[in-house]
Amino acid sequence: MKVVVIGGTGLIGSKVVGKLTEHGHEAVAAAPNTGVNTLTGEGLAEVLQGASVVVDVSNSPSFEDGPVMEFFRTSTTNILKAEAEAGVTHHVALSVVGTDRLQDSGYFRAKQVQEELIGASGTPYSIVHATQFFEFVKAIADEATEGDTVRLSPAKIQPMASDDVAAAVARAAVGAPVNGVVEVAGPEAFPLDELIRKGLAAKGDPRTVVTDEHAPYWGVVLKETTLLPGPDAHVAEIRFADWLAQQK
């Protein structure tokens, strides 16, 4: 089966390409550095020839409200149009657990628009909602840093390794379309502030993490369960402590 992975040279995309290739599929990485630009449409028709599945794990280069909305709206529209013309029978997209609860953020408003476009497209689809990646601990800390202090909510989060995210996306790609959302999450829930405290300590980062229930997360004030998956989520295997140990 030919599977085109949009964003296929990035953190998740490269892992998805690898996992699909290991299982005997023709996985093609599509990204600006491989000659495919989903914002302009350049190279889309060519790369989609003969494809059965499109996997979209691309991300906006800017998280500013205007550019991120433009990216997901334009890119998704171009992909859906091109794949319909190519006869693609399954569209798989990676999104975020809690997207519909994070609409105070311009980024998540853009992800919601992406999901709505996919749902209305007429192409059979599967949307994989993943929790936050272990790899983004530093980025979360950086976003919440003032001076040497990191202010974070104690709301719960159930993060996961990018390897497990990629495995879930690859699983969706070779499965039947669900025409809805599949949730995946890590094996443990942590208070967000505790997760970042552990992650920074493991890296020898001297910043102090302060618990503040009103501290915003990417512009959103969290409730206790905002970032948690539902009871039917697929639970991944890699634990945070084991992942941290592998990083040393």
Short mmCIF file of C-alpha atoms in Angstrom, two decimals:
data_model
loop_
_atom_site.label_atom_id
_atom_site.label_comp_id
_atom_site.label_asym_id
_atom_site.label_seq_id
_atom_site.Cartn_x
_atom_site.Cartn_y
_atom_site.Cartn_z
CA MET A 1 0.00 0.00 0.00
CA LYS A 2 1.27 3.48 -0.85
CA VAL A 3 0.97 5.89 2.07
CA VAL A 4 1.95 9.54 1.67
CA VAL A 5 3.03 11.13 4.95
CA ILE A 6 2.60 14.91 4.92
CA GLY A 7 5.20 16.31 7.30
CA GLY A 8 7.08 13.07 6.78
CA THR A 9 10.55 14.46 7.56
CA GLY A 10 9.65 15.81 11.04
CA LEU A 11 9.79 14.25 14.50
CA ILE A 12 6.61 12.18 14.18
CA GLY A 13 6.50 11.91 10.39
CA SER A 14 9.93 10.35 10.04
CA LYS A 15 9.02 7.74 12.66
CA VAL A 16 5.70 6.99 10.91
CA VAL A 17 7.52 6.53 7.59
CA GLY A 18 9.95 4.16 9.29
CA LYS A 19 7.25 2.07 10.96
CA LEU A 20 5.17 1.75 7.77
CA THR A 21 8.24 0.82 5.71
CA GLU A 22 9.18 -1.86 8.27
CA HIS A 23 5.77 -3.44 7.68
CA GLY A 24 6.21 -3.57 3.92
CA HIS A 25 4.28 -0.48 2.84
CA GLU A 26 5.48 2.15 0.39
CA ALA A 27 5.69 5.14 2.71
CA VAL A 28 6.58 8.43 1.03
CA ALA A 29 7.70 11.45 3.05
CA ALA A 30 6.13 14.65 1.67
CA ALA A 31 7.45 17.98 2.95
CA PRO A 32 8.86 21.23 1.55
CA ASN A 33 12.36 19.71 1.60
CA THR A 34 11.13 16.83 -0.59
CA GLY A 35 9.44 19.17 -3.07
CA VAL A 36 5.90 19.10 -1.64
CA ASN A 37 4.41 22.35 -0.34
CA THR A 38 0.87 21.99 0.97
CA LEU A 39 0.39 25.76 1.32
CA THR A 40 0.99 26.40 -2.39
CA GLY A 41 -0.05 22.93 -3.58
CA GLU A 42 3.32 22.41 -5.25
CA GLY A 43 4.09 18.71 -5.78
CA LEU A 44 0.87 17.43 -4.18
CA ALA A 45 -0.74 15.94 -7.28
CA GLU A 46 2.49 14.18 -8.24
CA VAL A 47 3.24 12.63 -4.85
CA LEU A 48 -0.36 11.42 -4.40
CA GLN A 49 -0.45 9.40 -7.63
CA GLY A 50 -1.28 5.80 -6.69
CA ALA A 51 -1.64 6.55 -2.99
CA SER A 52 -4.28 4.74 -0.93
CA VAL A 53 -3.77 6.67 2.31
CA VAL A 54 -2.67 10.19 3.23
CA VAL A 55 -1.29 10.76 6.72
CA ASP A 56 -1.04 14.41 7.79
CA VAL A 57 1.31 15.04 10.72
CA SER A 58 2.46 18.46 9.49
CA ASN A 59 2.61 21.48 11.77
CA SER A 60 2.58 25.22 11.31
CA PRO A 61 5.96 26.97 11.31
CA SER A 62 4.33 29.79 13.32
CA PHE A 63 2.05 29.47 16.34
CA GLU A 64 0.82 33.06 16.05
CA ASP A 65 -2.99 33.21 15.74
CA GLY A 66 -3.22 34.47 12.15
CA PRO A 67 -0.46 32.40 10.52
CA VAL A 68 -1.39 29.15 12.29
CA MET A 69 -5.02 29.44 11.19
CA GLU A 70 -3.92 30.23 7.63
CA PHE A 71 -1.58 27.22 7.65
CA PHE A 72 -4.08 24.61 8.80
CA ARG A 73 -6.99 25.98 6.77
CA THR A 74 -5.06 26.33 3.50
CA SER A 75 -2.89 23.25 3.83
CA THR A 76 -5.77 20.96 4.81
CA THR A 77 -8.00 22.30 2.03
CA ASN A 78 -5.26 21.72 -0.56
CA ILE A 79 -4.51 18.21 0.69
CA LEU A 80 -8.17 17.16 0.76
CA LYS A 81 -8.77 18.48 -2.76
CA ALA A 82 -5.68 16.79 -4.19
CA GLU A 83 -6.34 13.46 -2.50
CA ALA A 84 -9.95 13.41 -3.75
CA GLU A 85 -8.69 13.91 -7.29
CA ALA A 86 -6.10 11.15 -6.77
CA GLY A 87 -8.66 8.64 -5.46
CA VAL A 88 -7.20 8.37 -1.94
CA THR A 89 -9.53 6.32 0.26
CA HIS A 90 -8.36 7.16 3.80
CA HIS A 91 -7.20 10.44 5.34
CA VAL A 92 -5.40 10.19 8.69
CA ALA A 93 -4.54 13.29 10.71
CA LEU A 94 -2.71 13.79 14.01
CA SER A 95 -4.35 16.19 16.43
CA VAL A 96 -4.41 16.80 20.17
CA VAL A 97 -6.41 15.39 23.09
CA GLY A 98 -8.60 18.19 24.43
CA THR A 99 -8.53 20.33 21.27
CA ASP A 100 -12.21 21.21 21.65
CA ARG A 101 -11.56 22.26 25.28
CA LEU A 102 -8.60 24.52 24.41
CA GLN A 103 -10.37 26.99 22.13
CA ASP A 104 -9.02 30.06 23.97
CA SER A 105 -5.78 29.28 22.10
CA GLY A 106 -5.37 30.36 18.49
CA TYR A 107 -3.35 27.20 17.81
CA PHE A 108 -6.11 24.90 19.00
CA ARG A 109 -8.78 26.92 17.19
CA ALA A 110 -6.79 26.23 14.03
CA LYS A 111 -6.55 22.52 14.84
CA GLN A 112 -10.33 22.46 15.39
CA VAL A 113 -10.85 24.00 11.93
CA GLN A 114 -8.53 21.35 10.47
CA GLU A 115 -10.61 18.58 12.05
CA GLU A 116 -13.88 20.12 10.83
CA LEU A 117 -12.58 20.37 7.26
CA ILE A 118 -11.57 16.71 7.33
CA GLY A 119 -14.92 15.64 8.74
CA ALA A 120 -16.82 17.54 6.04
CA SER A 121 -14.62 16.43 3.15
CA GLY A 122 -16.42 13.23 2.19
CA THR A 123 -13.17 11.24 2.28
CA PRO A 124 -13.17 8.41 4.86
CA TYR A 125 -10.93 9.53 7.72
CA SER A 126 -9.39 8.83 11.10
CA ILE A 127 -8.23 11.58 13.46
CA VAL A 128 -5.69 10.49 16.08
CA HIS A 129 -5.88 12.63 19.23
CA ALA A 130 -2.60 12.26 21.13
CA THR A 131 -1.62 13.73 24.47
CA GLN A 132 1.44 15.94 24.80
CA PHE A 133 4.81 14.40 23.89
CA PHE A 134 7.62 13.88 26.42
CA GLU A 135 9.85 15.64 23.90
CA PHE A 136 7.99 18.94 24.46
CA VAL A 137 8.71 19.26 28.20
CA LYS A 138 11.33 21.96 27.58
CA ALA A 139 9.06 23.86 25.17
CA ILE A 140 6.24 23.89 27.76
CA ALA A 141 8.70 25.16 30.38
CA ASP A 142 10.07 27.83 28.05
CA GLU A 143 6.57 29.09 27.25
CA ALA A 144 5.79 29.43 30.96
CA THR A 145 9.11 30.97 32.07
CA GLU A 146 9.54 34.44 33.56
CA GLY A 147 13.14 35.05 34.61
CA ASP A 148 14.19 31.88 36.41
CA THR A 149 10.64 30.90 37.38
CA VAL A 150 8.33 28.53 35.52
CA ARG A 151 4.66 29.02 36.46
CA LEU A 152 2.48 26.02 35.70
CA SER A 153 -0.92 24.65 36.53
CA PRO A 154 -1.29 21.46 38.61
CA ALA A 155 -3.95 20.22 36.14
CA LYS A 156 -3.42 16.59 35.12
CA ILE A 157 -1.64 15.56 31.94
CA GLN A 158 -1.03 12.05 30.56
CA PRO A 159 1.98 12.53 28.25
CA MET A 160 3.52 10.01 25.89
CA ALA A 161 6.65 9.27 23.90
CA SER A 162 6.83 10.34 20.26
CA ASP A 163 7.62 6.71 19.35
CA ASP A 164 4.23 5.70 20.77
CA VAL A 165 2.50 8.58 18.97
CA ALA A 166 4.02 7.45 15.67
CA ALA A 167 3.00 3.85 16.32
CA ALA A 168 -0.60 4.97 16.90
CA VAL A 169 -0.64 7.03 13.70
CA ALA A 170 0.86 4.15 11.68
CA ARG A 171 -1.72 1.78 13.18
CA ALA A 172 -4.52 4.12 12.09
CA ALA A 173 -3.04 4.40 8.59
CA VAL A 174 -3.17 0.66 7.93
CA GLY A 175 -6.53 0.16 9.65
CA ALA A 176 -10.03 0.90 8.41
CA PRO A 177 -11.22 4.51 8.60
CA VAL A 178 -13.17 5.20 11.81
CA ASN A 179 -14.75 8.44 10.51
CA GLY A 180 -14.12 9.94 13.93
CA VAL A 181 -11.49 10.35 16.63
CA VAL A 182 -9.20 7.78 18.26
CA GLU A 183 -7.47 8.88 21.48
CA VAL A 184 -4.00 7.76 22.58
CA ALA A 185 -2.21 8.64 25.79
CA GLY A 186 0.74 7.72 27.95
CA PRO A 187 0.56 5.16 30.76
CA GLU A 188 0.72 7.68 33.66
CA ALA A 189 -1.01 10.93 34.59
CA PHE A 190 0.98 13.68 36.30
CA PRO A 191 0.16 17.16 37.55
CA LEU A 192 1.55 19.37 34.77
CA ASP A 193 3.83 21.28 37.15
CA GLU A 194 5.24 18.02 38.52
CA LEU A 195 5.91 16.63 35.04
CA ILE A 196 7.90 19.71 34.04
CA ARG A 197 9.71 19.78 37.39
CA LYS A 198 10.85 16.18 36.85
CA GLY A 199 11.84 16.84 33.26
CA LEU A 200 13.90 19.93 34.05
CA ALA A 201 15.60 18.25 37.03
CA ALA A 202 16.63 15.33 34.84
CA LYS A 203 18.32 17.78 32.45
CA GLY A 204 20.01 19.71 35.27
CA ASP A 205 17.93 22.77 34.39
CA PRO A 206 18.12 25.19 37.36
CA ARG A 207 14.76 26.92 36.82
CA THR A 208 12.24 26.80 39.66
CA VAL A 209 8.77 25.45 38.86
CA VAL A 210 6.04 27.24 40.80
CA THR A 211 2.53 25.79 41.10
CA ASP A 212 -0.11 28.28 39.99
CA GLU A 213 -3.60 27.00 39.19
CA HIS A 214 -4.28 30.15 37.13
CA ALA A 215 -1.12 29.87 35.03
CA PRO A 216 -2.05 29.58 31.33
CA TYR A 217 -1.02 26.65 29.15
CA TRP A 218 -0.40 28.04 25.64
CA GLY A 219 -2.84 30.82 26.55
CA VAL A 220 -5.49 28.60 28.14
CA VAL A 221 -6.33 28.42 31.86
CA LEU A 222 -6.73 24.72 32.53
CA LYS A 223 -9.33 22.79 34.46
CA GLU A 224 -8.28 19.61 36.25
CA THR A 225 -9.18 17.30 33.34
CA THR A 226 -8.75 19.58 30.30
CA LEU A 227 -5.71 17.68 28.98
CA LEU A 228 -6.82 14.16 29.91
CA PRO A 229 -8.19 11.59 27.44
CA GLY A 230 -11.48 9.77 27.82
CA PRO A 231 -11.88 6.25 29.27
CA ASP A 232 -11.62 4.54 25.87
CA ALA A 233 -8.18 5.91 24.99
CA HIS A 234 -5.48 3.49 23.84
CA VAL A 235 -2.80 3.55 26.54
CA ALA A 236 0.78 3.49 25.27
CA GLU A 237 3.65 1.64 26.92
CA ILE A 238 6.67 3.92 27.37
CA ARG A 239 6.84 5.49 30.84
CA PHE A 240 8.28 8.95 31.46
CA ALA A 241 11.04 7.75 33.82
CA ASP A 242 12.17 5.13 31.29
CA TRP A 243 12.15 7.71 28.49
CA LEU A 244 14.18 10.15 30.61
CA ALA A 245 16.74 7.40 31.35
CA GLN A 246 17.16 6.81 27.59
CA GLN A 247 17.95 10.49 26.99
CA LYS A 248 21.15 10.45 29.06
#
